[in-house]
mmCIF file of C-alpha atoms in Angstrom:
data_model
loop_
_atom_site.group_PDB
_atom_site.id
_atom_site.type_symbol
_atom_site.label_atom_id
_atom_site.label_comp_id
_atom_site.label_asym_id
_atom_site.label_seq_id
_atom_site.Cartn_x
_atom_site.Cartn_y
_atom_site.Cartn_z
ATOM 1 C CA MET A 95 12.748 5.283 -24.055
ATOM 2 C CA ASP A 96 11.398 1.755 -23.673
ATOM 3 C CA VAL A 97 7.682 1.981 -22.895
ATOM 4 C CA ILE A 98 6.015 -0.888 -21.073
ATOM 5 C CA ASP A 99 2.369 -1.588 -21.940
ATOM 6 C CA THR A 100 0.761 -1.599 -18.496
ATOM 7 C CA MET A 101 -2.548 -2.852 -19.889
ATOM 8 C CA ALA A 102 -0.826 -5.887 -21.432
ATOM 9 C CA LEU A 103 0.754 -6.691 -18.087
ATOM 10 C CA SER A 104 -2.686 -6.945 -16.521
ATOM 11 C CA GLU A 105 -4.348 -9.211 -19.098
ATOM 12 C CA ALA A 106 -3.638 -12.254 -16.927
ATOM 13 C CA ALA A 107 -6.138 -10.857 -14.449
ATOM 14 C CA LEU A 108 -9.005 -11.829 -16.758
ATOM 15 C CA SER A 109 -8.275 -15.534 -16.397
ATOM 16 C CA LEU A 110 -8.976 -15.446 -12.678
ATOM 17 C CA ASP A 111 -12.511 -14.031 -12.838
ATOM 18 C CA LEU A 112 -14.662 -16.350 -10.753
ATOM 19 C CA PRO A 113 -18.367 -17.173 -10.944
ATOM 20 C CA ASP A 114 -20.488 -15.090 -8.588
ATOM 21 C CA ALA A 115 -21.357 -18.189 -6.601
ATOM 22 C CA GLU A 116 -17.691 -18.648 -5.694
ATOM 23 C CA ILE A 117 -17.102 -15.047 -4.572
ATOM 24 C CA PRO A 118 -17.405 -14.869 -0.783
ATOM 25 C CA GLN A 119 -19.475 -12.175 0.841
ATOM 26 C CA GLY A 120 -17.245 -9.859 2.827
ATOM 27 C CA LEU A 121 -17.101 -6.633 4.764
ATOM 28 C CA ARG A 122 -18.134 -3.119 3.857
ATOM 29 C CA ILE A 123 -16.637 0.228 4.834
ATOM 30 C CA VAL A 124 -19.226 2.977 5.104
ATOM 31 C CA ASP A 125 -19.483 6.511 6.486
ATOM 32 C CA THR A 126 -15.936 7.383 5.463
ATOM 33 C CA GLU A 127 -14.708 10.724 6.808
ATOM 34 C CA ILE A 128 -11.581 12.825 7.213
ATOM 35 C CA VAL A 129 -10.154 12.696 10.732
ATOM 36 C CA SER A 130 -7.410 15.261 10.174
ATOM 37 C CA GLN A 131 -4.968 16.668 7.661
ATOM 38 C CA LEU A 132 -1.550 15.224 8.459
ATOM 39 C CA THR A 133 0.755 17.381 6.334
ATOM 40 C CA GLY A 134 0.956 20.923 5.014
ATOM 41 C CA ALA A 135 0.300 24.413 6.298
ATOM 42 C CA ALA A 136 -3.283 23.652 7.342
ATOM 43 C CA SER A 137 -2.353 20.570 9.364
ATOM 44 C CA PRO A 138 -2.103 20.439 13.183
ATOM 45 C CA ASN A 139 1.400 19.042 12.612
ATOM 46 C CA ALA A 140 2.477 22.336 10.996
ATOM 47 C CA THR A 141 4.894 20.443 8.761
ATOM 48 C CA ASP A 142 5.431 23.595 6.709
ATOM 49 C CA ALA A 143 6.958 25.543 9.590
ATOM 50 C CA ARG A 144 8.710 22.595 11.269
ATOM 51 C CA TRP A 145 10.253 20.748 8.275
ATOM 52 C CA ASN A 146 9.502 22.842 5.168
ATOM 53 C CA VAL A 147 6.907 20.309 4.042
ATOM 54 C CA HIS A 148 4.172 22.365 2.397
ATOM 55 C CA GLY A 149 2.997 19.597 0.111
ATOM 56 C CA THR A 150 3.546 15.831 -0.086
ATOM 57 C CA ASP A 151 1.695 12.579 -0.718
ATOM 58 C CA LEU A 152 1.420 8.833 -0.033
ATOM 59 C CA GLY A 153 1.913 8.309 3.724
ATOM 60 C CA HIS A 154 2.233 4.528 3.766
ATOM 61 C CA MET A 155 3.443 3.086 7.067
ATOM 62 C CA PHE A 156 5.445 0.351 8.752
ATOM 63 C CA LYS A 157 6.406 -0.421 12.348
ATOM 64 C CA HIS A 158 10.018 -0.506 13.509
ATOM 65 C CA LYS A 159 11.156 -1.124 17.104
ATOM 66 C CA GLY A 160 7.686 -0.293 18.400
ATOM 67 C CA ASP A 161 7.412 3.013 16.543
ATOM 68 C CA LEU A 162 5.234 3.730 13.538
ATOM 69 C CA PHE A 163 6.979 5.364 10.594
ATOM 70 C CA MET A 164 5.204 7.149 7.760
ATOM 71 C CA VAL A 165 6.797 7.428 4.321
ATOM 72 C CA PHE A 166 5.998 10.204 1.859
ATOM 73 C CA GLY A 167 6.589 10.647 -1.857
ATOM 74 C CA ASP A 168 7.549 13.806 -3.725
ATOM 75 C CA THR A 169 7.756 16.585 -1.124
ATOM 76 C CA TYR A 170 7.854 20.350 -1.668
ATOM 77 C CA GLY A 171 8.525 23.545 0.223
ATOM 78 C CA SER A 172 6.685 26.806 -0.333
ATOM 79 C CA ASP A 173 5.701 27.618 -3.927
ATOM 80 C CA GLY A 174 6.876 24.197 -5.086
ATOM 81 C CA GLY A 175 10.521 24.740 -4.150
ATOM 82 C CA ASP A 176 12.930 22.511 -2.215
ATOM 83 C CA TRP A 177 11.811 19.382 -4.049
ATOM 84 C CA ARG A 178 12.670 16.125 -2.288
ATOM 85 C CA SER A 179 11.734 12.801 -3.892
ATOM 86 C CA ASN A 180 10.766 11.211 -0.575
ATOM 87 C CA THR A 181 10.710 11.941 3.160
ATOM 88 C CA LEU A 182 10.211 9.950 6.361
ATOM 89 C CA ALA A 183 8.349 10.723 9.600
ATOM 90 C CA ARG A 184 7.952 9.042 12.980
ATOM 91 C CA MET A 185 4.493 9.180 14.535
ATOM 92 C CA ALA A 186 3.952 10.138 18.175
ATOM 93 C CA ASP A 187 1.611 7.189 18.793
ATOM 94 C CA PRO A 188 1.047 4.172 16.521
ATOM 95 C CA ASP A 189 -2.646 4.127 17.490
ATOM 96 C CA PRO A 190 -4.599 6.165 14.905
ATOM 97 C CA ALA A 191 -7.404 6.664 17.428
ATOM 98 C CA SER A 192 -4.972 8.319 19.843
ATOM 99 C CA ASP A 193 -2.260 10.962 19.314
ATOM 100 C CA PHE A 194 -1.606 10.274 15.654
ATOM 101 C CA SER A 195 0.595 13.321 15.238
ATOM 102 C CA ILE A 196 4.037 13.529 13.667
ATOM 103 C CA ALA A 197 6.673 13.484 16.408
ATOM 104 C CA ALA A 198 9.739 13.872 14.194
ATOM 105 C CA MET A 199 11.032 13.675 10.632
ATOM 106 C CA ILE A 200 14.421 12.649 9.344
ATOM 107 C CA GLU A 201 16.095 16.049 8.941
ATOM 108 C CA THR A 202 18.941 17.762 7.144
ATOM 109 C CA ALA A 203 21.395 19.985 9.012
ATOM 110 C CA THR A 204 19.050 22.924 8.406
ATOM 111 C CA GLY A 205 16.083 21.181 10.026
ATOM 112 C CA ALA A 206 14.162 20.552 6.789
ATOM 113 C CA ALA A 207 12.806 17.090 6.063
ATOM 114 C CA LYS A 208 15.535 15.092 4.347
ATOM 115 C CA GLU A 209 15.350 13.194 1.086
ATOM 116 C CA VAL A 210 16.127 9.732 2.436
ATOM 117 C CA ILE A 211 16.613 7.855 -0.872
ATOM 118 C CA ARG A 212 18.522 10.049 -3.294
ATOM 119 C CA SER A 213 17.289 10.445 -6.875
ATOM 120 C CA ALA A 214 19.049 11.656 -10.004
ATOM 121 C CA LYS A 215 16.160 13.978 -10.963
ATOM 122 C CA ILE A 216 16.938 13.527 -14.667
ATOM 123 C CA PRO A 217 13.780 13.156 -16.833
ATOM 124 C CA GLY A 218 14.082 10.162 -19.161
ATOM 125 C CA PHE A 219 16.588 8.458 -16.885
ATOM 126 C CA GLU A 220 15.492 8.824 -13.265
ATOM 127 C CA TRP A 221 13.047 11.628 -12.696
ATOM 128 C CA THR A 222 12.307 10.656 -9.105
ATOM 129 C CA VAL A 223 12.505 7.751 -6.639
ATOM 130 C CA ILE A 224 9.245 6.900 -4.876
ATOM 131 C CA PRO A 225 9.097 4.445 -1.937
ATOM 132 C CA THR A 226 6.027 2.224 -2.298
ATOM 133 C CA ASN A 227 6.083 0.393 1.069
ATOM 134 C CA GLY A 228 8.383 -0.562 3.937
ATOM 135 C CA ILE A 229 9.106 -3.305 6.456
ATOM 136 C CA SER A 230 11.302 -3.811 9.500
ATOM 137 C CA LEU A 231 13.825 -6.655 9.720
ATOM 138 C CA GLY A 232 14.918 -6.352 13.329
ATOM 139 C CA GLU A 233 17.601 -3.674 13.373
ATOM 140 C CA ARG A 234 17.203 -2.904 9.678
ATOM 141 C CA MET A 235 14.556 -0.759 7.968
ATOM 142 C CA VAL A 236 13.739 -1.666 4.373
ATOM 143 C CA LEU A 237 11.938 0.436 1.761
ATOM 144 C CA HIS A 238 10.768 -0.805 -1.610
ATOM 145 C CA TYR A 239 11.095 1.957 -4.209
ATOM 146 C CA MET A 240 10.357 2.568 -7.869
ATOM 147 C CA SER A 241 12.808 4.571 -9.964
ATOM 148 C CA VAL A 242 10.493 6.619 -12.195
ATOM 149 C CA ARG A 243 11.919 7.262 -15.651
ATOM 150 C CA MET A 244 9.081 9.487 -16.916
ATOM 151 C CA TRP A 245 5.685 10.722 -15.787
ATOM 152 C CA GLY A 246 2.949 10.155 -18.369
ATOM 153 C CA GLN A 247 -0.654 11.263 -18.617
ATOM 154 C CA ASP A 248 -3.901 9.770 -17.342
ATOM 155 C CA ASP A 249 -2.493 7.804 -14.391
ATOM 156 C CA LYS A 250 0.452 6.395 -16.351
ATOM 157 C CA TRP A 251 4.152 6.542 -15.572
ATOM 158 C CA TYR A 252 7.184 4.595 -16.688
ATOM 159 C CA VAL A 253 9.579 2.910 -14.283
ATOM 160 C CA ARG A 254 13.282 2.376 -14.948
ATOM 161 C CA ARG A 255 13.454 -0.339 -12.319
ATOM 162 C CA SER A 256 12.344 -1.109 -8.772
ATOM 163 C CA GLY A 257 14.468 -2.126 -5.819
ATOM 164 C CA LEU A 258 15.143 -2.090 -2.109
ATOM 165 C CA ALA A 259 16.933 0.456 0.049
ATOM 166 C CA TYR A 260 17.879 -0.118 3.685
ATOM 167 C CA SER A 261 18.836 1.790 6.818
ATOM 168 C CA ASP A 262 20.723 0.374 9.801
ATOM 169 C CA ASP A 263 20.478 3.557 11.900
ATOM 170 C CA ASP A 264 16.685 3.864 12.307
ATOM 171 C CA GLY A 265 16.129 5.829 9.133
ATOM 172 C CA GLN A 266 18.853 8.445 9.322
ATOM 173 C CA ASN A 267 20.842 7.155 6.340
ATOM 174 C CA TRP A 268 19.792 4.900 3.482
ATOM 175 C CA THR A 269 21.635 2.706 0.981
ATOM 176 C CA ARG A 270 20.245 1.261 -2.219
ATOM 177 C CA SER A 271 20.877 -2.486 -2.399
ATOM 178 C CA ASP A 272 23.170 -3.680 -5.188
ATOM 179 C CA THR A 273 21.362 -7.020 -5.412
ATOM 180 C CA ALA A 274 17.685 -6.342 -4.695
ATOM 181 C CA MET A 275 16.704 -4.787 -8.016
ATOM 182 C CA TRP A 276 14.015 -5.774 -10.527
ATOM 183 C CA PRO A 277 13.708 -4.565 -14.145
ATOM 184 C CA ALA A 278 10.571 -2.791 -15.283
ATOM 185 C CA GLY A 279 7.844 -5.086 -16.546
ATOM 186 C CA THR A 280 7.647 -7.658 -13.740
ATOM 187 C CA GLY A 281 4.286 -6.400 -12.459
ATOM 188 C CA PHE A 282 5.787 -5.643 -9.039
ATOM 189 C CA GLU A 283 6.904 -2.063 -9.643
ATOM 190 C CA GLN A 284 4.770 -0.995 -6.656
ATOM 191 C CA VAL A 285 4.126 -3.223 -3.646
ATOM 192 C CA ALA A 286 2.313 -3.732 -0.369
ATOM 193 C CA TYR A 287 4.043 -5.880 2.258
ATOM 194 C CA VAL A 288 2.330 -8.277 4.657
ATOM 195 C CA GLU A 289 4.226 -10.256 7.306
ATOM 196 C CA HIS A 290 2.399 -13.505 8.009
ATOM 197 C CA GLU A 291 3.390 -16.817 9.594
ATOM 198 C CA GLY A 292 7.110 -16.283 9.217
ATOM 199 C CA LEU A 293 7.015 -15.112 5.597
ATOM 200 C CA ILE A 294 6.867 -11.736 3.911
ATOM 201 C CA TYR A 295 4.103 -11.570 1.310
ATOM 202 C CA VAL A 296 4.363 -9.002 -1.469
ATOM 203 C CA PHE A 297 1.290 -7.720 -3.295
ATOM 204 C CA GLY A 298 2.454 -6.104 -6.524
ATOM 205 C CA ILE A 299 1.081 -3.882 -9.267
ATOM 206 C CA PRO A 300 2.782 -2.603 -12.435
ATOM 207 C CA GLN A 301 3.875 0.941 -13.109
ATOM 208 C CA GLY A 302 0.941 3.311 -13.348
ATOM 209 C CA ARG A 303 -2.567 2.448 -12.212
ATOM 210 C CA PHE A 304 -3.902 0.045 -14.810
ATOM 211 C CA GLY A 305 -2.536 -3.376 -13.878
ATOM 212 C CA GLY A 306 -3.897 -6.255 -11.836
ATOM 213 C CA VAL A 307 -2.695 -7.231 -8.364
ATOM 214 C CA ARG A 308 -0.251 -10.138 -8.154
ATOM 215 C CA LEU A 309 1.213 -11.906 -5.131
ATOM 216 C CA GLY A 310 4.686 -13.062 -4.156
ATOM 217 C CA ARG A 311 6.383 -14.238 -0.976
ATOM 218 C CA VAL A 312 9.855 -14.656 0.485
ATOM 219 C CA THR A 313 11.522 -15.539 3.764
ATOM 220 C CA PRO A 314 12.836 -12.562 5.772
ATOM 221 C CA GLU A 315 16.444 -13.683 5.338
ATOM 222 C CA ASP A 316 16.045 -13.731 1.529
ATOM 223 C CA VAL A 317 14.389 -10.334 1.060
ATOM 224 C CA PHE A 318 17.434 -8.983 -0.795
ATOM 225 C CA ASP A 319 17.716 -12.032 -3.098
ATOM 226 C CA PRO A 320 15.304 -11.691 -6.082
ATOM 227 C CA PRO A 321 15.659 -15.337 -7.279
ATOM 228 C CA ALA A 322 14.452 -16.540 -3.846
ATOM 229 C CA TYR A 323 10.964 -15.069 -4.271
ATOM 230 C CA GLU A 324 7.976 -17.266 -5.116
ATOM 231 C CA TYR A 325 4.874 -16.091 -6.985
ATOM 232 C CA TRP A 326 1.272 -17.246 -6.946
ATOM 233 C CA THR A 327 0.334 -18.809 -10.296
ATOM 234 C CA GLY A 328 -3.344 -19.393 -9.574
ATOM 235 C CA ILE A 329 -2.757 -23.029 -8.596
ATOM 236 C CA GLY A 330 0.504 -22.907 -6.648
ATOM 237 C CA TRP A 331 3.815 -21.110 -6.112
ATOM 238 C CA ALA A 332 6.620 -20.745 -8.657
ATOM 239 C CA ARG A 333 9.975 -18.928 -8.780
ATOM 240 C CA ASP A 334 9.267 -17.326 -12.178
ATOM 241 C CA VAL A 335 7.890 -13.802 -11.658
ATOM 242 C CA HIS A 336 6.334 -13.896 -15.124
ATOM 243 C CA ALA A 337 4.215 -16.882 -14.055
ATOM 244 C CA ALA A 338 2.416 -14.768 -11.442
ATOM 245 C CA GLN A 339 -1.303 -14.479 -12.063
ATOM 246 C CA ALA A 340 -3.515 -11.671 -10.800
ATOM 247 C CA VAL A 341 -5.433 -12.297 -7.587
ATOM 248 C CA VAL A 342 -7.424 -9.080 -8.171
ATOM 249 C CA PRO A 343 -8.213 -7.867 -11.701
ATOM 250 C CA ALA A 344 -7.125 -4.585 -13.237
ATOM 251 C CA PRO A 345 -7.211 -1.665 -12.866
ATOM 252 C CA ALA A 346 -5.592 -1.081 -9.490
ATOM 253 C CA GLY A 347 -3.438 1.765 -8.199
ATOM 254 C CA GLU A 348 -1.593 2.270 -4.908
ATOM 255 C CA LEU A 349 -2.656 -0.457 -2.490
ATOM 256 C CA SER A 350 -2.476 -1.752 1.074
ATOM 257 C CA VAL A 351 -3.516 -5.021 2.726
ATOM 258 C CA ALA A 352 -4.298 -5.793 6.385
ATOM 259 C CA TRP A 353 -5.760 -8.634 8.449
ATOM 260 C CA SER A 354 -8.827 -8.307 10.664
ATOM 261 C CA GLU A 355 -8.680 -10.891 13.436
ATOM 262 C CA VAL A 356 -12.192 -9.980 14.550
ATOM 263 C CA HIS A 357 -13.686 -10.616 11.122
ATOM 264 C CA GLN A 358 -11.188 -13.348 10.110
ATOM 265 C CA SER A 359 -10.667 -11.569 6.833
ATOM 266 C CA TRP A 360 -8.024 -9.812 4.750
ATOM 267 C CA LEU A 361 -8.825 -6.281 3.647
ATOM 268 C CA MET A 362 -7.339 -4.735 0.499
ATOM 269 C CA MET A 363 -7.748 -1.065 -0.383
ATOM 270 C CA TYR A 364 -6.553 0.599 -3.573
ATOM 271 C CA LEU A 365 -7.302 3.370 -6.042
ATOM 272 C CA GLU A 366 -9.463 2.419 -9.012
ATOM 273 C CA PRO A 367 -8.628 5.119 -11.594
ATOM 274 C CA VAL A 368 -11.501 4.515 -14.014
ATOM 275 C CA GLU A 369 -14.098 4.634 -11.245
ATOM 276 C CA ARG A 370 -12.139 7.500 -9.574
ATOM 277 C CA ALA A 371 -12.618 5.825 -6.222
ATOM 278 C CA VAL A 372 -10.911 4.106 -3.315
ATOM 279 C CA ILE A 373 -11.941 0.453 -3.456
ATOM 280 C CA LEU A 374 -12.241 -2.272 -0.814
ATOM 281 C CA ARG A 375 -12.050 -6.010 -1.428
ATOM 282 C CA THR A 376 -11.874 -8.724 1.235
ATOM 283 C CA ALA A 377 -10.829 -12.379 1.246
ATOM 284 C CA PRO A 378 -10.375 -15.289 3.666
ATOM 285 C CA THR A 379 -6.860 -15.932 2.320
ATOM 286 C CA MET A 380 -4.330 -13.751 0.508
ATOM 287 C CA THR A 381 -4.629 -15.853 -2.648
ATOM 288 C CA GLY A 382 -8.385 -15.191 -2.678
ATOM 289 C CA PRO A 383 -11.004 -15.398 -3.861
ATOM 290 C CA TRP A 384 -11.442 -11.659 -3.258
ATOM 291 C CA THR A 385 -14.874 -10.095 -3.114
ATOM 292 C CA ASP A 386 -16.304 -7.759 -5.692
ATOM 293 C CA ALA A 387 -15.112 -4.148 -5.563
ATOM 294 C CA GLN A 388 -16.836 -1.839 -3.108
ATOM 295 C CA ILE A 389 -16.452 1.944 -3.123
ATOM 296 C CA VAL A 390 -15.025 3.372 0.113
ATOM 297 C CA ALA A 391 -14.503 6.979 -1.037
ATOM 298 C CA HIS A 392 -15.190 8.722 -4.347
ATOM 299 C CA ALA A 393 -13.551 11.643 -6.109
ATOM 300 C CA ASP A 394 -16.900 13.429 -6.303
ATOM 301 C CA GLN A 395 -16.688 13.854 -2.541
ATOM 302 C CA TYR A 396 -12.877 13.896 -2.203
ATOM 303 C CA PRO A 397 -11.435 15.494 -5.360
ATOM 304 C CA GLY A 398 -8.029 14.224 -6.413
ATOM 305 C CA LEU A 399 -8.065 11.236 -4.034
ATOM 306 C CA TYR A 400 -5.543 8.389 -4.269
ATOM 307 C CA ALA A 401 -3.156 6.169 -2.260
ATOM 308 C CA PRO A 402 -5.267 4.571 0.516
ATOM 309 C CA TYR A 403 -2.959 2.977 3.091
ATOM 310 C CA ILE A 404 -4.444 1.046 6.009
ATOM 311 C CA VAL A 405 -2.730 1.946 9.294
ATOM 312 C CA PRO A 406 -0.824 -1.219 10.337
ATOM 313 C CA GLY A 407 -1.248 -2.789 13.748
ATOM 314 C CA GLN A 408 -4.751 -1.523 14.479
ATOM 315 C CA THR A 409 -7.556 -3.826 15.621
ATOM 316 C CA ILE A 410 -10.006 -3.711 12.732
ATOM 317 C CA ASP A 411 -13.359 -4.289 14.393
ATOM 318 C CA ASP A 412 -16.064 -1.714 13.732
ATOM 319 C CA THR A 413 -13.658 1.002 12.554
ATOM 320 C CA VAL A 414 -10.733 1.134 10.137
ATOM 321 C CA TYR A 415 -8.222 3.973 9.815
ATOM 322 C CA PHE A 416 -6.221 4.705 6.682
ATOM 323 C CA THR A 417 -4.250 7.519 5.111
ATOM 324 C CA MET A 418 -5.329 9.008 1.793
ATOM 325 C CA SER A 419 -3.695 11.588 -0.450
ATOM 326 C CA LYS A 420 -5.344 14.340 -2.461
ATOM 327 C CA TRP A 421 -3.643 16.311 -5.209
ATOM 328 C CA LYS A 422 -6.311 19.018 -5.234
ATOM 329 C CA PRO A 423 -7.273 21.507 -3.954
ATOM 330 C CA VAL A 424 -4.194 20.888 -1.780
ATOM 331 C CA TYR A 425 -1.446 18.298 -2.358
ATOM 332 C CA ASN A 426 -1.215 16.593 1.034
ATOM 333 C CA VAL A 427 -1.972 13.521 3.159
ATOM 334 C CA PHE A 428 -5.048 12.984 5.323
ATOM 335 C CA LEU A 429 -6.006 10.512 8.055
ATOM 336 C CA MET A 430 -9.320 8.858 7.241
ATOM 337 C CA LYS A 431 -11.641 6.505 9.047
ATOM 338 C CA GLY A 432 -14.628 4.423 8.083
ATOM 339 C CA THR A 433 -17.170 2.189 9.754
ATOM 340 C CA VAL A 434 -16.717 -1.528 9.127
ATOM 341 C CA GLU A 435 -19.910 -3.492 8.580
ATOM 342 C CA ALA A 436 -20.242 -7.229 8.126
ATOM 343 C CA SER A 437 -22.413 -8.282 5.201
ATOM 344 C CA SER A 438 -25.847 -9.754 5.861
ATOM 345 C CA VAL A 439 -24.565 -13.160 4.728
ATOM 346 C CA GLU A 440 -21.639 -13.025 7.151
ATOM 347 C CA MET A 441 -23.914 -11.929 9.992
ATOM 348 C CA ALA A 442 -26.330 -14.773 9.219
ATOM 349 C CA VAL A 443 -23.491 -17.298 9.327
ATOM 350 C CA MET A 444 -22.280 -15.861 12.630
ATOM 351 C CA ASP A 445 -25.787 -15.985 14.101
ATOM 352 C CA ALA A 446 -26.279 -19.559 12.936
ATOM 353 C CA THR A 447 -22.959 -20.553 14.465
ATOM 354 C CA ASP A 448 -24.038 -19.107 17.794
ATOM 355 C CA LEU A 449 -27.131 -21.330 17.730
ATOM 356 C CA ILE A 450 -25.242 -24.579 17.105
ATOM 357 C CA GLU A 451 -25.028 -26.763 20.167
ATOM 358 C CA PRO A 452 -21.636 -28.363 20.873
ATOM 359 C CA GLY A 453 -21.579 -31.930 19.561
ATOM 360 C CA SER A 454 -24.369 -31.401 16.997
ATOM 361 C CA THR A 455 -24.146 -33.567 13.894
ATOM 362 C CA VAL A 456 -24.178 -32.223 10.363
ATOM 363 C CA GLU A 457 -27.707 -33.584 9.882
ATOM 364 C CA GLN A 458 -28.929 -31.866 13.050
ATOM 365 C CA ILE A 459 -27.390 -28.553 11.958
ATOM 366 C CA ALA A 460 -29.030 -28.816 8.527
ATOM 367 C CA GLU A 461 -32.425 -29.313 10.170
#
């Protein structure tokens, strides 16, 4: 088995460390709490009785035709049986502050949640297939997946390749693309999608949880064409994926990125495995500079936490909602929320702006 050194992949992150003076002050998320358990026997959704989903994880989301879809990873029935590599749900209401219940799941003929992207389930070749994020291209749903060759220890796993799968019937049936495939070692084995100003931006991390975060982009019509992607090099965009430089340093696990119009800021959340915490960073642009890491939730309070995914489409003002998985004491997905606070520096800038009279000169403002 070819083993990729995930730490080596992230070394480029060190070259982008910026002096403290150049790091912008950003937002904070405080008072994090569980809103509800979304999956499993103890959840209001009763996914165990309705779709034989007793345990699952991830819960990243994308919108399609006005509906919000939630994508899960390895899914199990009672006592760990009926293993499915991935499953897909449609939420009753895309607003996490409203009826954020599961309305339906893609089902088999028996009514159990269906494995939407088939996996070989052969350790050493393709143990499982895990979707890492999704997007909608009009009539077509698209899921990025990683084909996991082997699970390792201590937050490591080894990917055979990554790729795209698509559905043209609203999630009922999925096909793996023959062209949209990337070999292991690119640093984009797991991704977070952001649609912005006519382009699809792709935040990527390597297999496992110890790489830095890199950034790519592509036009919607070229999503299935790997050579069409461009990657941020630290000074510009290039077509060579190996030229991509980290915008956020290692280590980073499962991640999500969202824009706050109110705060005019990007928010990135991810698992930091060494700290054992969900981390927040913010930035004025996707290329950065990103703020220092701030702890949103810690394993001391939420044992086994990982995979923080910001609910897309919400207005991020004084509250942010996100899903988070826990592998103990129960392996399931939870809806979380936290209070968003602007830093003292940001508040001071906002207050000063409010005091500026229209037409004031730079010298008058400085006085």
